[in-house]
Short mmCIF file of C-alpha atoms in Angstrom, two decimals:
data_model
loop_
_atom_site.label_atom_id
_atom_site.label_comp_id
_atom_site.label_asym_id
_atom_site.label_seq_id
_atom_site.Cartn_x
_atom_site.Cartn_y
_atom_site.Cartn_z
CA UNK S 1 52.90 93.90 121.92
CA UNK S 2 56.70 93.82 123.56
CA UNK S 3 57.97 92.78 120.22
CA UNK S 4 56.13 95.68 118.45
CA UNK S 5 57.54 98.35 120.79
CA UNK S 6 61.07 97.13 120.58
CA UNK S 7 60.51 97.62 117.03
CA UNK S 8 58.97 101.12 117.36
CA UNK S 9 61.82 101.87 119.70
CA UNK S 10 64.50 100.63 117.55
CA UNK S 11 63.13 102.87 114.52
CA UNK S 12 63.00 105.97 116.78
CA UNK S 13 66.47 105.43 117.71
CA UNK S 14 67.47 105.21 113.74
CA UNK S 15 68.17 101.30 114.32
CA UNK S 16 66.68 98.38 112.07
CA UNK S 17 64.56 95.64 113.35
CA UNK S 18 66.04 92.47 113.74
CA UNK S 19 64.28 90.97 110.87
CA UNK S 20 65.86 93.53 108.48
CA UNK S 21 69.32 93.09 110.14
CA UNK S 22 68.93 89.46 109.57
CA UNK S 23 68.10 90.02 106.09
CA UNK S 24 71.03 92.28 105.32
CA UNK S 25 73.44 89.89 107.24
CA UNK S 26 72.57 87.04 104.77
CA UNK S 27 72.71 89.31 101.76
CA UNK S 28 75.95 90.18 102.75
CA UNK S 29 77.32 86.76 103.28
CA UNK S 30 75.81 85.76 100.17
CA UNK S 31 77.60 88.68 97.98
CA UNK S 32 81.01 87.81 99.95
CA UNK S 33 80.53 84.54 98.51
CA UNK S 34 80.13 85.74 95.17
CA UNK S 35 83.01 87.88 95.33
CA UNK S 36 85.27 85.25 96.83
CA UNK S 37 84.28 82.92 93.78
CA UNK S 38 85.02 85.44 91.20
CA UNK S 39 88.56 85.77 92.67
CA UNK S 40 89.06 82.29 93.19
CA UNK S 41 88.05 81.26 89.55
CA UNK S 42 90.11 84.17 88.15
CA UNK S 43 93.33 83.47 90.29
CA UNK S 44 92.98 79.74 89.20
CA UNK S 45 93.05 80.42 85.45
CA UNK S 46 95.70 83.06 85.83
CA UNK S 47 98.27 80.73 87.66
CA UNK S 48 97.92 78.03 84.80
CA UNK S 49 98.69 80.62 82.00
CA UNK S 50 102.30 79.45 81.75
CA UNK S 51 101.13 75.97 81.06
CA UNK S 52 98.43 77.38 78.59
CA UNK S 53 101.26 79.15 76.83
CA UNK S 54 103.36 76.03 76.62
CA UNK S 55 100.45 74.10 75.22
CA UNK S 56 99.56 76.45 72.59
CA UNK S 57 103.07 77.52 71.48
CA UNK S 58 102.26 81.13 71.68
CA UNK S 59 104.90 83.72 71.73
CA UNK S 60 104.80 86.50 74.28
CA UNK S 61 102.94 88.79 71.89
CA UNK S 62 100.71 85.97 70.80
CA UNK S 63 99.43 85.30 74.30
CA UNK S 64 99.22 89.05 74.76
CA UNK S 65 96.68 88.81 71.69
CA UNK S 66 94.74 85.91 73.24
CA UNK S 67 94.53 87.53 76.65
CA UNK S 68 92.80 90.43 74.65
CA UNK S 69 89.72 88.08 74.30
CA UNK S 70 89.16 88.37 77.98
CA UNK S 71 89.49 92.35 77.79
CA UNK S 72 86.97 92.23 74.78
CA UNK S 73 84.62 89.97 76.22
CA UNK S 74 84.23 91.75 79.67
CA UNK S 75 84.32 95.40 78.56
CA UNK S 76 81.70 94.38 75.54
CA UNK S 77 79.28 93.25 78.13
CA UNK S 78 79.97 95.70 81.04
CA UNK S 79 77.58 98.34 79.91
CA UNK S 80 74.88 96.05 78.74
CA UNK S 81 75.06 94.42 82.17
CA UNK S 82 74.48 97.92 83.78
CA UNK S 83 71.22 98.06 81.89
CA UNK S 84 70.41 94.41 82.49
CA UNK S 85 70.53 95.01 86.28
CA UNK S 86 68.53 98.20 86.26
CA UNK S 87 65.57 96.22 84.28
CA UNK S 88 65.81 92.71 86.18
CA UNK S 89 67.69 93.31 88.99
CA UNK S 90 71.62 93.00 90.16
CA UNK S 91 70.89 89.66 92.04
CA UNK S 92 69.79 87.42 89.09
CA UNK S 93 72.41 88.79 86.92
CA UNK S 94 74.92 88.23 89.37
CA UNK S 95 74.00 84.44 89.76
CA UNK S 96 73.45 83.92 86.10
CA UNK S 97 77.11 85.36 85.23
CA UNK S 98 78.47 83.37 88.00
CA UNK S 99 77.29 80.10 86.29
CA UNK S 100 78.63 81.29 82.71
CA UNK S 101 82.10 82.05 84.24
CA UNK S 102 82.18 78.57 86.26
CA UNK S 103 81.71 76.71 82.70
CA UNK S 104 83.93 79.28 80.78
CA UNK S 105 86.82 78.45 83.06
CA UNK S 106 87.09 75.06 81.50
CA UNK S 107 87.43 76.11 77.98
CA UNK S 108 91.21 77.61 77.79
CA UNK S 109 93.25 74.30 78.13
CA UNK S 110 90.92 72.41 75.49
CA UNK S 111 92.61 74.90 72.65
CA UNK S 112 95.83 74.30 71.11
CA UNK S 113 96.54 77.83 69.14
CA UNK S 114 96.55 81.32 70.38
CA UNK S 115 93.64 82.26 67.81
CA UNK S 116 91.53 79.45 69.59
CA UNK S 117 92.68 80.41 73.22
CA UNK S 118 91.40 83.91 72.40
CA UNK S 119 88.04 83.09 71.25
CA UNK S 120 87.16 80.96 74.10
CA UNK S 121 88.62 83.68 76.17
CA UNK S 122 85.59 85.91 74.84
CA UNK S 123 83.02 83.81 77.12
CA UNK S 124 85.38 84.00 80.10
CA UNK S 125 85.57 87.56 79.63
CA UNK S 126 81.84 88.30 79.10
CA UNK S 127 81.06 86.49 82.30
CA UNK S 128 83.93 87.86 84.22
CA UNK S 129 82.76 91.57 83.24
CA UNK S 130 79.20 90.67 83.89
CA UNK S 131 79.48 89.21 87.38
CA UNK S 132 81.83 92.14 88.31
CA UNK S 133 79.18 95.04 87.27
CA UNK S 134 76.34 93.05 88.83
CA UNK S 135 77.77 91.98 92.18
CA UNK S 136 79.31 95.34 92.45
CA UNK S 137 75.84 97.20 91.84
CA UNK S 138 74.34 94.72 94.66
CA UNK S 139 77.14 95.78 96.90
CA UNK S 140 76.61 99.49 96.51
CA UNK S 141 72.97 99.01 97.48
CA UNK S 142 73.88 96.98 100.63
CA UNK S 143 76.61 99.23 101.57
CA UNK S 144 73.89 102.27 101.38
CA UNK S 145 71.52 100.29 103.52
CA UNK S 146 73.96 99.31 105.96
CA UNK S 147 75.27 102.94 106.31
CA UNK S 148 78.84 102.01 106.62
CA UNK S 149 81.78 102.26 104.05
CA UNK S 150 82.09 98.26 104.06
CA UNK S 151 82.61 98.11 100.24
CA UNK S 152 86.66 97.17 100.98
CA UNK S 153 85.30 94.12 102.73
CA UNK S 154 83.55 92.37 99.64
CA UNK S 155 86.64 93.30 97.57
CA UNK S 156 88.77 91.63 100.50
CA UNK S 157 86.35 88.57 99.73
CA UNK S 158 87.70 88.60 96.04
CA UNK S 159 91.18 89.04 97.27
CA UNK S 160 90.67 85.84 99.77
CA UNK S 161 89.40 84.03 96.89
CA UNK S 162 92.32 84.88 94.39
CA UNK S 163 94.84 83.85 97.05
CA UNK S 164 93.01 80.43 97.76
CA UNK S 165 92.95 80.10 93.98
CA UNK S 166 96.47 81.14 93.35
CA UNK S 167 97.49 78.49 96.26
CA UNK S 168 95.45 75.62 95.17
CA UNK S 169 96.86 76.30 91.70
CA UNK S 170 100.61 76.34 93.06
CA UNK S 171 99.76 72.98 95.01
CA UNK S 172 98.32 71.30 92.10
CA UNK S 173 100.68 72.55 89.39
CA UNK S 174 103.08 69.64 89.53
CA UNK S 175 100.30 67.10 89.89
CA UNK S 176 97.23 67.89 87.63
CA UNK S 177 97.05 68.92 84.22
CA UNK S 178 95.74 72.43 83.45
CA UNK S 179 92.69 70.67 81.74
CA UNK S 180 91.80 68.63 85.11
CA UNK S 181 92.75 71.53 87.45
CA UNK S 182 90.29 73.87 85.46
CA UNK S 183 87.50 71.03 85.32
CA UNK S 184 87.56 70.85 89.17
CA UNK S 185 87.43 74.71 89.39
CA UNK S 186 84.45 74.43 87.15
CA UNK S 187 82.74 71.90 89.52
CA UNK S 188 83.46 73.91 92.69
CA UNK S 189 82.13 77.26 90.90
CA UNK S 190 79.08 75.62 90.16
CA UNK S 191 78.38 74.37 93.60
CA UNK S 192 79.22 77.60 95.07
CA UNK S 193 76.94 79.49 92.52
CA UNK S 194 74.47 77.40 93.41
CA UNK S 195 74.40 77.86 97.11
CA UNK S 196 75.01 81.15 97.26
CA UNK S 197 72.70 81.82 94.62
CA UNK S 198 69.66 80.59 96.17
CA UNK S 199 70.38 82.76 99.14
CA UNK S 200 70.88 85.96 97.04
CA UNK S 201 67.47 85.34 95.16
CA UNK S 202 65.72 84.59 98.37
CA UNK S 203 66.13 88.41 99.32
CA UNK S 204 65.43 91.40 96.94
CA UNK S 205 67.89 94.35 96.89
CA UNK S 206 67.37 96.78 99.48
CA UNK S 207 66.32 100.49 98.31
CA UNK S 208 68.94 103.13 97.98
CA UNK S 209 68.11 105.88 100.39
CA UNK S 210 68.75 109.44 98.79
CA UNK S 211 71.98 110.99 100.05
CA UNK S 212 71.78 114.01 102.11
CA UNK S 213 71.77 117.17 99.92
CA UNK S 214 71.49 114.83 96.69
CA UNK S 215 69.85 116.51 93.62
CA UNK S 216 67.05 114.54 92.12
CA UNK S 217 68.96 113.37 89.25
CA UNK S 218 71.44 111.46 91.46
CA UNK S 219 69.08 109.39 92.72
CA UNK S 220 66.88 108.62 89.72
CA UNK S 221 67.95 107.13 86.58
CA UNK S 222 69.50 110.42 84.99
CA UNK S 223 72.81 111.97 85.98
CA UNK S 224 73.93 115.20 85.58
CA UNK S 225 76.84 116.38 83.40
CA UNK S 226 79.04 117.12 86.55
CA UNK S 227 78.10 113.64 87.81
CA UNK S 228 79.22 112.09 84.60
CA UNK S 229 82.57 113.80 84.77
CA UNK S 230 83.27 112.44 88.25
CA UNK S 231 82.20 108.99 87.23
CA UNK S 232 85.04 109.22 84.48
CA UNK S 233 87.40 110.44 87.11
CA UNK S 234 86.78 107.54 89.38
CA UNK S 235 86.96 105.34 86.24
CA UNK S 236 90.34 106.56 85.48
CA UNK S 237 91.51 106.07 88.80
CA UNK S 238 90.35 102.36 88.84
CA UNK S 239 91.77 101.87 85.38
CA UNK S 240 94.98 103.19 86.59
CA UNK S 241 95.23 100.60 89.52
CA UNK S 242 93.20 97.71 87.95
CA UNK S 243 96.18 97.57 85.46
CA UNK S 244 98.61 96.60 88.04
CA UNK S 245 96.26 93.90 89.47
CA UNK S 246 96.00 92.44 85.88
CA UNK S 247 99.41 92.77 85.06
CA UNK S 248 100.38 90.89 88.17
CA UNK S 249 97.61 88.24 87.77
CA UNK S 250 98.70 87.34 84.32
CA UNK S 251 102.25 88.11 84.19
CA UNK S 252 103.67 88.01 87.68
CA UNK S 253 104.35 84.11 87.78
CA UNK S 254 105.88 84.50 84.50
CA UNK S 255 108.27 86.98 85.46
CA UNK S 256 109.22 84.96 88.49
CA UNK S 257 109.77 81.82 86.31
CA UNK S 258 111.50 83.41 83.24
CA UNK S 259 113.27 86.41 84.87
CA UNK S 260 114.32 85.14 88.26
CA UNK S 261 114.45 81.26 87.72
CA UNK S 262 111.63 80.37 90.01
CA UNK S 263 110.09 77.13 90.08
CA UNK S 264 106.40 76.81 88.79
CA UNK S 265 105.06 76.06 92.19
CA UNK S 266 106.93 79.04 93.83
CA UNK S 267 106.04 81.40 90.73
CA UNK S 268 102.44 80.75 91.69
CA UNK S 269 103.06 81.67 95.33
CA UNK S 270 104.15 85.06 94.07
CA UNK S 271 100.45 86.16 93.05
CA UNK S 272 99.48 84.69 96.51
CA UNK S 273 101.74 87.09 98.31
CA UNK S 274 100.07 89.89 96.33
CA UNK S 275 96.79 88.66 97.27
CA UNK S 276 97.23 88.10 100.72
CA UNK S 277 98.64 91.72 101.22
CA UNK S 278 95.67 93.09 99.04
CA UNK S 279 93.22 91.25 101.56
CA UNK S 280 95.07 92.59 104.43
CA UNK S 281 94.37 96.03 103.09
CA UNK S 282 91.07 95.69 102.23
CA UNK S 283 90.04 94.13 105.42
CA UNK S 284 91.37 97.22 107.26
CA UNK S 285 89.81 99.47 104.59
CA UNK S 286 86.54 100.35 106.24
CA UNK S 287 88.70 101.44 109.52
CA UNK S 288 90.95 103.58 106.92
CA UNK S 289 88.22 105.04 105.27
CA UNK S 290 86.48 106.00 108.59
CA UNK S 291 89.70 107.57 110.16
CA UNK S 292 91.57 108.86 107.13
CA UNK S 293 88.77 109.36 104.54
CA UNK S 294 88.96 108.64 100.99
CA UNK S 295 91.33 111.23 99.53
CA UNK S 296 94.09 110.24 101.95
CA UNK S 297 93.65 106.28 101.01
CA UNK S 298 93.57 106.98 97.49
CA UNK S 299 96.77 109.01 97.15
CA UNK S 300 98.59 107.10 99.97
CA UNK S 301 97.73 103.78 98.34
CA UNK S 302 98.80 104.83 94.87
CA UNK S 303 102.03 106.13 96.07
CA UNK S 304 102.94 102.77 97.68
CA UNK S 305 101.65 100.73 94.89
CA UNK S 306 104.24 102.71 92.94
CA UNK S 307 107.06 102.05 95.04
CA UNK S 308 106.07 98.41 95.69
CA UNK S 309 106.20 97.82 91.84
CA UNK S 310 109.32 99.26 91.31
CA UNK S 311 110.76 96.77 93.77
CA UNK S 312 108.96 93.89 92.42
CA UNK S 313 109.85 94.30 88.63
CA UNK S 314 113.44 95.37 89.12
CA UNK S 315 113.97 92.94 91.85
CA UNK S 316 117.42 91.17 91.58
CA UNK S 317 115.92 88.04 93.49
CA UNK S 318 112.67 86.06 94.04
CA UNK S 319 112.13 87.19 97.69
CA UNK S 320 112.72 90.69 96.85
CA UNK S 321 110.23 90.62 94.27
CA UNK S 322 107.98 88.77 96.55
CA UNK S 323 108.07 91.59 98.75
CA UNK S 324 107.66 93.95 96.21
CA UNK S 325 104.52 92.38 95.11
CA UNK S 326 103.23 92.41 98.74
CA UNK S 327 103.91 96.54 99.06
CA UNK S 328 102.19 96.72 95.98
CA UNK S 329 99.13 94.79 97.16
CA UNK S 330 98.96 97.01 100.38
CA UNK S 331 98.85 99.85 98.07
CA UNK S 332 96.47 98.96 95.44
CA UNK S 333 93.88 97.12 98.04
CA UNK S 334 91.18 100.05 98.54
CA UNK S 335 91.55 102.24 95.47
CA UNK S 336 89.37 100.09 93.39
CA UNK S 337 86.67 99.65 95.70
CA UNK S 338 86.57 103.33 96.67
CA UNK S 339 86.55 104.43 93.04
CA UNK S 340 83.74 101.92 92.20
CA UNK S 341 81.59 102.25 95.35
CA UNK S 342 81.61 106.22 94.84
CA UNK S 343 80.51 105.76 90.98
CA UNK S 344 77.60 103.57 92.24
CA UNK S 345 76.60 105.90 94.99
CA UNK S 346 76.18 108.71 92.06
CA UNK S 347 74.26 106.69 89.69
CA UNK S 348 73.52 103.19 90.51
CA UNK S 349 74.26 100.32 88.37
CA UNK S 350 74.70 102.64 85.41
CA UNK S 351 77.73 104.27 87.60
CA UNK S 352 79.08 101.01 88.50
CA UNK S 353 79.08 99.94 84.96
CA UNK S 354 80.71 103.07 83.88
CA UNK S 355 83.45 102.84 86.39
CA UNK S 356 83.88 99.29 86.05
CA UNK S 357 84.37 99.42 82.25
CA UNK S 358 87.16 101.93 82.75
CA UNK S 359 88.28 99.85 85.63
CA UNK S 360 88.25 96.19 84.46
CA UNK S 361 89.26 97.60 81.26
CA UNK S 362 92.42 98.60 82.66
CA UNK S 363 92.65 95.19 84.49
CA UNK S 364 92.29 93.25 81.32
CA UNK S 365 93.75 95.56 78.75
CA UNK S 366 96.74 95.71 80.80
CA UNK S 367 98.34 92.30 80.39
CA UNK S 368 98.28 92.73 76.65
CA UNK S 369 99.99 95.71 76.65
CA UNK S 370 102.35 94.27 79.19
CA UNK S 371 102.89 91.35 76.47
CA UNK S 372 103.80 94.02 73.32
CA UNK S 373 106.11 95.88 75.79
CA UNK S 374 107.72 92.59 76.90
CA UNK S 375 108.43 91.82 73.05
CA UNK S 376 110.02 95.22 72.56
CA UNK S 377 111.94 95.77 75.53
CA UNK S 378 111.74 93.11 78.24
CA UNK S 379 108.93 91.93 80.88
CA UNK S 380 110.76 93.75 84.01
CA UNK S 381 110.81 96.97 82.15
CA UNK S 382 106.97 96.39 80.94
CA UNK S 383 105.94 95.63 84.50
CA UNK S 384 107.43 99.38 85.57
CA UNK S 385 104.32 100.64 83.80
CA UNK S 386 102.42 99.48 86.79
CA UNK S 387 104.26 101.87 88.96
CA UNK S 388 103.86 104.94 86.61
CA UNK S 389 99.96 104.34 86.54
CA UNK S 390 99.73 103.90 90.45
CA UNK S 391 101.49 106.98 90.97
CA UNK S 392 99.00 108.66 88.45
CA UNK S 393 96.09 107.40 90.29
CA UNK S 394 97.60 108.93 93.34
CA UNK S 395 97.99 112.25 91.65
CA UNK S 396 94.55 112.22 89.81
CA UNK S 397 92.85 111.56 93.48
CA UNK S 398 94.93 114.36 94.88
CA UNK S 399 94.29 116.96 92.20
CA UNK S 400 90.42 116.32 92.14
CA UNK S 401 90.36 116.20 96.00
CA UNK S 402 87.86 119.39 96.01
CA UNK S 403 85.59 117.94 93.38
CA UNK S 404 82.56 118.46 95.93
CA UNK S 405 81.78 114.70 96.22
CA UNK S 406 79.92 114.20 99.39
CA UNK S 407 81.39 111.65 101.88
CA UNK S 408 79.88 109.41 104.70
CA UNK S 409 81.75 108.31 107.65
#
């Protein structure tokens, strides 16, 4: 009876029973591992792009076309993944996509032409797009159950994974071939996916409580025209900022090597500086959102990223470029999580899928665009487009500040 009384008292006070709290905590830990694994594998791939470029003999434009395979595979599967999550649940889809991504990362070093590289990157891209929609959908449900804006924390795990993946890549670049390095990442990925997947599948996704004042359409399967327009706005904001993340991931190391004469190991650390700064920004994201609100976080973040990327792309030395990359990471840190989270609040997995298609489309279409611009002008000039789009994201967020989207916290 004392236990029952404690549960009853907790419910009356708006608190959760201990069993529910433990279940949510385990779900949060499992999802955090999947976000970290996603960043770890993706960063492990991107720091070996210079080696893959040399192996295939591709030009900057040819490499850009090959990288389009990641974009095509991801964008093609995102909307499908949203529907699969609605039908089968976001947890099983997250686990399946993690296994596919772990296997797909071993394929690029087995190719010897830009065409073959582009084809195998379709598989890697499909898994990358699938896991990002599925785990973000699961995170939106968990954030709603926790009733706190903790979405930046999950994306901080992605950044931690990216930092570790890039750091490990920098350490191994001079000792292991790209083939052995990426096979090692496959083994790590399969082990983590199996362990975290077991915990994720053991708990069903928490139900999403209706928002206060929400119309019936926002809590069901159909969205209103106004909500679809808002989702598109969030998607464009995500696109503008994710473009920068993808550009730094795929071209940052090459910029440091090619334009600033950095050694391969030091060039790989450049992405780690960006990922570390983004991690710091996201770890403080919940506190910033609770204190400043979403509009101020979005506007300040976009402006900061624009300034940082101008410094990073036009820097005269490696160390100034590192500083620019770090400032860019701080600026971009919380924009993408906020945009994806708000779209998910509006329409569940369908909203996450739609905004993610915009956002990850920007992340994955950006690198090929940078490649073409680098061929026509130069790589530093091409990277200044990241600053332009970051500033655009800030302007869009400010212009739509009175769109009437309800906020929490």
